[in-house]
PDB file of N, CA and C in Angstrom:
ATOM      1  N   LEU A 157     117.090 -55.408  65.450  1.00 64.00           N
ATOM      2  CA  LEU A 157     118.350 -55.346  64.744  1.00 64.00           C
ATOM      3  C   LEU A 157     118.671 -56.672  64.067  1.00 64.00           C
ATOM      4  N   ALA A 158     118.464 -57.753  64.791  1.00 71.00           N
ATOM      5  CA  ALA A 158     118.757 -59.068  64.229  1.00 71.00           C
ATOM      6  C   ALA A 158     117.897 -59.329  63.002  1.00 71.00           C
ATOM      7  N   LYS A 159     116.671 -58.855  63.021  1.00 78.00           N
ATOM      8  CA  LYS A 159     115.766 -59.015  61.886  1.00 78.00           C
ATOM      9  C   LYS A 159     116.341 -58.390  60.620  1.00 78.00           C
ATOM     10  N   GLU A 160     117.069 -57.313  60.793  1.00 74.00           N
ATOM     11  CA  GLU A 160     117.666 -56.604  59.671  1.00 74.00           C
ATOM     12  C   GLU A 160     119.084 -57.091  59.360  1.00 74.00           C
ATOM     13  N   GLY A 161     119.554 -58.083  60.111  1.00 74.00           N
ATOM     14  CA  GLY A 161     120.896 -58.596  59.887  1.00 74.00           C
ATOM     15  C   GLY A 161     121.989 -57.693  60.442  1.00 74.00           C
ATOM     16  N   ILE A 162     121.624 -56.807  61.340  1.00 67.00           N
ATOM     17  CA  ILE A 162     122.595 -55.886  61.935  1.00 67.00           C
ATOM     18  C   ILE A 162     123.117 -56.483  63.232  1.00 67.00           C
ATOM     19  N   LYS A 163     124.423 -56.566  63.342  1.00 68.00           N
ATOM     20  CA  LYS A 163     125.043 -57.096  64.545  1.00 68.00           C
ATOM     21  C   LYS A 163     125.937 -56.012  65.140  1.00 68.00           C
ATOM     22  N   PRO A 164     125.384 -55.219  66.032  1.00 76.00           N
ATOM     23  CA  PRO A 164     126.177 -54.127  66.598  1.00 76.00           C
ATOM     24  C   PRO A 164     127.276 -54.641  67.526  1.00 76.00           C
ATOM     25  N   ASP A 165     128.356 -53.909  67.563  1.00 83.00           N
ATOM     26  CA  ASP A 165     129.447 -54.231  68.482  1.00 83.00           C
ATOM     27  C   ASP A 165     129.101 -53.819  69.901  1.00 83.00           C
ATOM     28  N   LEU A 166     128.294 -52.775  70.023  1.00 89.00           N
ATOM     29  CA  LEU A 166     127.968 -52.237  71.334  1.00 89.00           C
ATOM     30  C   LEU A 166     126.607 -51.554  71.270  1.00 89.00           C
ATOM     31  N   ILE A 167     125.766 -51.875  72.222  1.00 91.00           N
ATOM     32  CA  ILE A 167     124.472 -51.201  72.318  1.00 91.00           C
ATOM     33  C   ILE A 167     124.495 -50.354  73.582  1.00 91.00           C
ATOM     34  N   ALA A 168     124.298 -49.061  73.407  1.00 95.00           N
ATOM     35  CA  ALA A 168     124.250 -48.126  74.532  1.00 95.00           C
ATOM     36  C   ALA A 168     122.882 -47.457  74.537  1.00 95.00           C
ATOM     37  N   VAL A 169     122.285 -47.366  75.723  1.00 96.00           N
ATOM     38  CA  VAL A 169     120.972 -46.736  75.842  1.00 96.00           C
ATOM     39  C   VAL A 169     120.961 -45.788  77.035  1.00 96.00           C
ATOM     40  N   ALA A 170     120.016 -44.858  76.971  1.00 97.00           N
ATOM     41  CA  ALA A 170     119.773 -43.963  78.095  1.00 97.00           C
ATOM     42  C   ALA A 170     118.290 -43.999  78.391  1.00 97.00           C
ATOM     43  N   GLY A 171     117.951 -43.972  79.661  1.00 97.00           N
ATOM     44  CA  GLY A 171     116.545 -43.981  80.033  1.00 97.00           C
ATOM     45  C   GLY A 171     116.341 -43.365  81.388  1.00 97.00           C
ATOM     46  N   ASP A 172     115.072 -42.988  81.642  1.00 97.00           N
ATOM     47  CA  ASP A 172     114.795 -42.335  82.921  1.00 97.00           C
ATOM     48  C   ASP A 172     113.569 -42.867  83.650  1.00 97.00           C
ATOM     49  N   THR A 173     112.747 -43.677  82.986  1.00 97.00           N
ATOM     50  CA  THR A 173     111.554 -44.227  83.643  1.00 97.00           C
ATOM     51  C   THR A 173     111.449 -45.728  83.374  1.00 97.00           C
ATOM     52  N   GLU A 174     110.509 -46.356  84.046  1.00 96.00           N
ATOM     53  CA  GLU A 174     110.342 -47.808  83.938  1.00 96.00           C
ATOM     54  C   GLU A 174     110.069 -48.279  82.505  1.00 96.00           C
ATOM     55  N   ASN A 175     109.492 -47.423  81.678  1.00 96.00           N
ATOM     56  CA  ASN A 175     109.235 -47.857  80.302  1.00 96.00           C
ATOM     57  C   ASN A 175     110.536 -48.059  79.520  1.00 96.00           C
ATOM     58  N   ASP A 176     111.649 -47.603  80.042  1.00 95.00           N
ATOM     59  CA  ASP A 176     112.952 -47.802  79.419  1.00 95.00           C
ATOM     60  C   ASP A 176     113.643 -49.075  79.912  1.00 95.00           C
ATOM     61  N   SER A 177     113.037 -49.749  80.854  1.00 94.00           N
ATOM     62  CA  SER A 177     113.643 -50.914  81.485  1.00 94.00           C
ATOM     63  C   SER A 177     113.997 -52.013  80.480  1.00 94.00           C
ATOM     64  N   ALA A 178     113.141 -52.241  79.497  1.00 94.00           N
ATOM     65  CA  ALA A 178     113.415 -53.289  78.506  1.00 94.00           C
ATOM     66  C   ALA A 178     114.674 -52.981  77.701  1.00 94.00           C
ATOM     67  N   LEU A 179     114.916 -51.712  77.442  1.00 93.00           N
ATOM     68  CA  LEU A 179     116.146 -51.321  76.746  1.00 93.00           C
ATOM     69  C   LEU A 179     117.369 -51.665  77.584  1.00 93.00           C
ATOM     70  N   PHE A 180     117.255 -51.447  78.879  1.00 96.00           N
ATOM     71  CA  PHE A 180     118.375 -51.747  79.773  1.00 96.00           C
ATOM     72  C   PHE A 180     118.679 -53.243  79.766  1.00 96.00           C
ATOM     73  N   ASP A 181     117.666 -54.070  79.514  1.00 93.00           N
ATOM     74  CA  ASP A 181     117.857 -55.518  79.491  1.00 93.00           C
ATOM     75  C   ASP A 181     118.757 -55.975  78.348  1.00 93.00           C
ATOM     76  N   ILE A 182     118.737 -55.256  77.227  1.00 90.00           N
ATOM     77  CA  ILE A 182     119.502 -55.697  76.056  1.00 90.00           C
ATOM     78  C   ILE A 182     120.788 -54.912  75.837  1.00 90.00           C
ATOM     79  N   ALA A 183     120.962 -53.842  76.559  1.00 93.00           N
ATOM     80  CA  ALA A 183     122.100 -52.952  76.319  1.00 93.00           C
ATOM     81  C   ALA A 183     123.378 -53.435  76.977  1.00 93.00           C
ATOM     82  N   ASP A 184     124.487 -53.070  76.359  1.00 94.00           N
ATOM     83  CA  ASP A 184     125.804 -53.335  76.934  1.00 94.00           C
ATOM     84  C   ASP A 184     126.204 -52.240  77.912  1.00 94.00           C
ATOM     85  N   VAL A 185     125.786 -51.017  77.613  1.00 96.00           N
ATOM     86  CA  VAL A 185     126.124 -49.861  78.432  1.00 96.00           C
ATOM     87  C   VAL A 185     124.844 -49.063  78.651  1.00 96.00           C
ATOM     88  N   THR A 186     124.595 -48.700  79.913  1.00 97.00           N
ATOM     89  CA  THR A 186     123.357 -47.982  80.223  1.00 97.00           C
ATOM     90  C   THR A 186     123.657 -46.670  80.942  1.00 97.00           C
ATOM     91  N   PHE A 187     122.874 -45.672  80.577  1.00 98.00           N
ATOM     92  CA  PHE A 187     122.994 -44.342  81.158  1.00 98.00           C
ATOM     93  C   PHE A 187     121.639 -43.918  81.706  1.00 98.00           C
ATOM     94  N   ALA A 188     121.665 -43.206  82.816  1.00 98.00           N
ATOM     95  CA  ALA A 188     120.449 -42.608  83.371  1.00 98.00           C
ATOM     96  C   ALA A 188     120.785 -41.197  83.832  1.00 98.00           C
ATOM     97  N   PRO A 189     119.908 -40.250  83.534  1.00 98.00           N
ATOM     98  CA  PRO A 189     120.154 -38.898  84.023  1.00 98.00           C
ATOM     99  C   PRO A 189     119.921 -38.813  85.524  1.00 98.00           C
ATOM    100  N   GLU A 190     120.496 -37.792  86.130  1.00 97.00           N
ATOM    101  CA  GLU A 190     120.336 -37.571  87.574  1.00 97.00           C
ATOM    102  C   GLU A 190     118.869 -37.489  87.980  1.00 97.00           C
ATOM    103  N   SER A 191     118.021 -37.080  87.052  1.00 97.00           N
ATOM    104  CA  SER A 191     116.598 -36.915  87.339  1.00 97.00           C
ATOM    105  C   SER A 191     115.780 -38.186  87.128  1.00 97.00           C
ATOM    106  N   ALA A 192     116.419 -39.286  86.796  1.00 97.00           N
ATOM    107  CA  ALA A 192     115.713 -40.544  86.536  1.00 97.00           C
ATOM    108  C   ALA A 192     115.131 -41.137  87.813  1.00 97.00           C
ATOM    109  N   MET A 193     114.194 -42.054  87.605  1.00 97.00           N
ATOM    110  CA  MET A 193     113.636 -42.795  88.740  1.00 97.00           C
ATOM    111  C   MET A 193     114.771 -43.564  89.425  1.00 97.00           C
ATOM    112  N   ASP A 194     114.671 -43.721  90.723  1.00 98.00           N
ATOM    113  CA  ASP A 194     115.715 -44.425  91.476  1.00 98.00           C
ATOM    114  C   ASP A 194     115.926 -45.845  90.962  1.00 98.00           C
ATOM    115  N   SER A 195     114.860 -46.520  90.574  1.00 97.00           N
ATOM    116  CA  SER A 195     114.979 -47.897  90.088  1.00 97.00           C
ATOM    117  C   SER A 195     115.783 -47.970  88.795  1.00 97.00           C
ATOM    118  N   ILE A 196     115.684 -46.954  87.962  1.00 97.00           N
ATOM    119  CA  ILE A 196     116.455 -46.908  86.719  1.00 97.00           C
ATOM    120  C   ILE A 196     117.899 -46.521  87.009  1.00 97.00           C
ATOM    121  N   LYS A 197     118.098 -45.552  87.879  1.00 98.00           N
ATOM    122  CA  LYS A 197     119.470 -45.166  88.240  1.00 98.00           C
ATOM    123  C   LYS A 197     120.218 -46.351  88.844  1.00 98.00           C
ATOM    124  N   ALA A 198     119.529 -47.183  89.586  1.00 97.00           N
ATOM    125  CA  ALA A 198     120.172 -48.344  90.212  1.00 97.00           C
ATOM    126  C   ALA A 198     120.665 -49.345  89.158  1.00 97.00           C
ATOM    127  N   ARG A 199     120.041 -49.354  88.001  1.00 97.00           N
ATOM    128  CA  ARG A 199     120.422 -50.282  86.930  1.00 97.00           C
ATOM    129  C   ARG A 199     121.442 -49.694  85.968  1.00 97.00           C
ATOM    130  N   ALA A 200     121.658 -48.409  86.035  1.00 98.00           N
ATOM    131  CA  ALA A 200     122.528 -47.739  85.067  1.00 98.00           C
ATOM    132  C   ALA A 200     123.998 -47.968  85.376  1.00 98.00           C
ATOM    133  N   ASN A 201     124.778 -48.102  84.322  1.00 98.00           N
ATOM    134  CA  ASN A 201     126.228 -48.153  84.479  1.00 98.00           C
ATOM    135  C   ASN A 201     126.785 -46.778  84.810  1.00 98.00           C
ATOM    136  N   TYR A 202     126.131 -45.748  84.269  1.00 98.00           N
ATOM    137  CA  TYR A 202     126.596 -44.378  84.463  1.00 98.00           C
ATOM    138  C   TYR A 202     125.415 -43.455  84.734  1.00 98.00           C
ATOM    139  N   ILE A 203     125.595 -42.570  85.693  1.00 98.00           N
ATOM    140  CA  ILE A 203     124.622 -41.505  85.957  1.00 98.00           C
ATOM    141  C   ILE A 203     125.187 -40.246  85.292  1.00 98.00           C
ATOM    142  N   ILE A 204     124.386 -39.633  84.453  1.00 98.00           N
ATOM    143  CA  ILE A 204     124.818 -38.465  83.696  1.00 98.00           C
ATOM    144  C   ILE A 204     123.918 -37.270  84.035  1.00 98.00           C
ATOM    145  N   PRO A 205     124.338 -36.072  83.673  1.00 98.00           N
ATOM    146  CA  PRO A 205     123.466 -34.907  83.890  1.00 98.00           C
ATOM    147  C   PRO A 205     122.179 -35.033  83.056  1.00 98.00           C
ATOM    148  N   ARG A 206     121.206 -34.227  83.386  1.00 96.00           N
ATOM    149  CA  ARG A 206     119.974 -34.187  82.599  1.00 96.00           C
ATOM    150  C   ARG A 206     120.316 -33.762  81.169  1.00 96.00           C
ATOM    151  N   PRO A 207     119.509 -34.155  80.179  1.00 94.00           N
ATOM    152  CA  PRO A 207     119.808 -33.779  78.790  1.00 94.00           C
ATOM    153  C   PRO A 207     120.022 -32.278  78.616  1.00 94.00           C
ATOM    154  N   GLU A 208     119.190 -31.471  79.263  1.00 96.00           N
ATOM    155  CA  GLU A 208     119.322 -30.020  79.108  1.00 96.00           C
ATOM    156  C   GLU A 208     120.571 -29.461  79.790  1.00 96.00           C
ATOM    157  N   ASP A 209     121.229 -30.310  80.576  1.00 97.00           N
ATOM    158  CA  ASP A 209     122.466 -29.903  81.249  1.00 97.00           C
ATOM    159  C   ASP A 209     123.698 -30.582  80.650  1.00 97.00           C
ATOM    160  N   GLY A 210     123.557 -31.103  79.440  1.00 97.00           N
ATOM    161  CA  GLY A 210     124.698 -31.708  78.755  1.00 97.00           C
ATOM    162  C   GLY A 210     124.846 -33.204  78.937  1.00 97.00           C
ATOM    163  N   GLY A 211     123.802 -33.871  79.389  1.00 97.00           N
ATOM    164  CA  GLY A 211     123.888 -35.306  79.645  1.00 97.00           C
ATOM    165  C   GLY A 211     124.192 -36.146  78.423  1.00 97.00           C
ATOM    166  N   VAL A 212     123.607 -35.800  77.288  1.00 96.00           N
ATOM    167  CA  VAL A 212     123.856 -36.582  76.064  1.00 96.00           C
ATOM    168  C   VAL A 212     125.319 -36.446  75.656  1.00 96.00           C
ATOM    169  N   ALA A 213     125.831 -35.250  75.716  1.00 97.00           N
ATOM    170  CA  ALA A 213     127.243 -35.036  75.394  1.00 97.00           C
ATOM    171  C   ALA A 213     128.139 -35.825  76.344  1.00 97.00           C
ATOM    172  N   LYS A 214     127.776 -35.859  77.618  1.00 97.00           N
ATOM    173  CA  LYS A 214     128.555 -36.616  78.603  1.00 97.00           C
ATOM    174  C   LYS A 214     128.532 -38.106  78.285  1.00 97.00           C
ATOM    175  N   ALA A 215     127.371 -38.614  77.883  1.00 97.00           N
ATOM    176  CA  ALA A 215     127.271 -40.032  77.526  1.00 97.00           C
ATOM    177  C   ALA A 215     128.197 -40.354  76.352  1.00 97.00           C
ATOM    178  N   PHE A 216     128.183 -39.506  75.332  1.00 95.00           N
ATOM    179  CA  PHE A 216     129.071 -39.728  74.190  1.00 95.00           C
ATOM    180  C   PHE A 216     130.536 -39.635  74.606  1.00 95.00           C
ATOM    181  N   GLU A 217     130.840 -38.717  75.479  1.00 96.00           N
ATOM    182  CA  GLU A 217     132.207 -38.576  75.978  1.00 96.00           C
ATOM    183  C   GLU A 217     132.657 -39.864  76.672  1.00 96.00           C
ATOM    184  N   ILE A 218     131.807 -40.416  77.505  1.00 96.00           N
ATOM    185  CA  ILE A 218     132.134 -41.673  78.194  1.00 96.00           C
ATOM    186  C   ILE A 218     132.330 -42.801  77.182  1.00 96.00           C
ATOM    187  N   LEU A 219     131.435 -42.886  76.217  1.00 94.00           N
ATOM    188  CA  LEU A 219     131.550 -43.941  75.211  1.00 94.00           C
ATOM    189  C   LEU A 219     132.863 -43.828  74.427  1.00 94.00           C
ATOM    190  N   MET A 220     133.220 -42.631  74.068  1.00 93.00           N
ATOM    191  CA  MET A 220     134.457 -42.433  73.293  1.00 93.00           C
ATOM    192  C   MET A 220     135.700 -42.760  74.126  1.00 93.00           C
ATOM    193  N   GLU A 221     135.658 -42.460  75.408  1.00 94.00           N
ATOM    194  CA  GLU A 221     136.803 -42.698  76.287  1.00 94.00           C
ATOM    195  C   GLU A 221     136.964 -44.168  76.651  1.00 94.00           C
ATOM    196  N   LYS A 222     135.857 -44.836  76.921  1.00 93.00           N
ATOM    197  CA  LYS A 222     135.935 -46.170  77.520  1.00 93.00           C
ATOM    198  C   LYS A 222     135.626 -47.327  76.575  1.00 93.00           C
ATOM    199  N   TYR A 223     134.987 -47.025  75.450  1.00 86.00           N
ATOM    200  CA  TYR A 223     134.581 -48.122  74.565  1.00 86.00           C
ATOM    201  C   TYR A 223     135.077 -47.889  73.159  1.00 86.00           C
TER     202      TYR A 223
END
């Protein structure tokens, strides 16, 4: 983002496995589905339902309410 001159006000990410860990390092708000690895859930600010159970919608709902 910095390379493109973009300065976001808030970075929110969702992840479920260790390959998402680097995203969690730079994010302001982190989400993990209930089905995520325990190590990722431990780092998440919010645990959300699985995507097929409305997790993405829940993440957006939280963002709209709290940020």
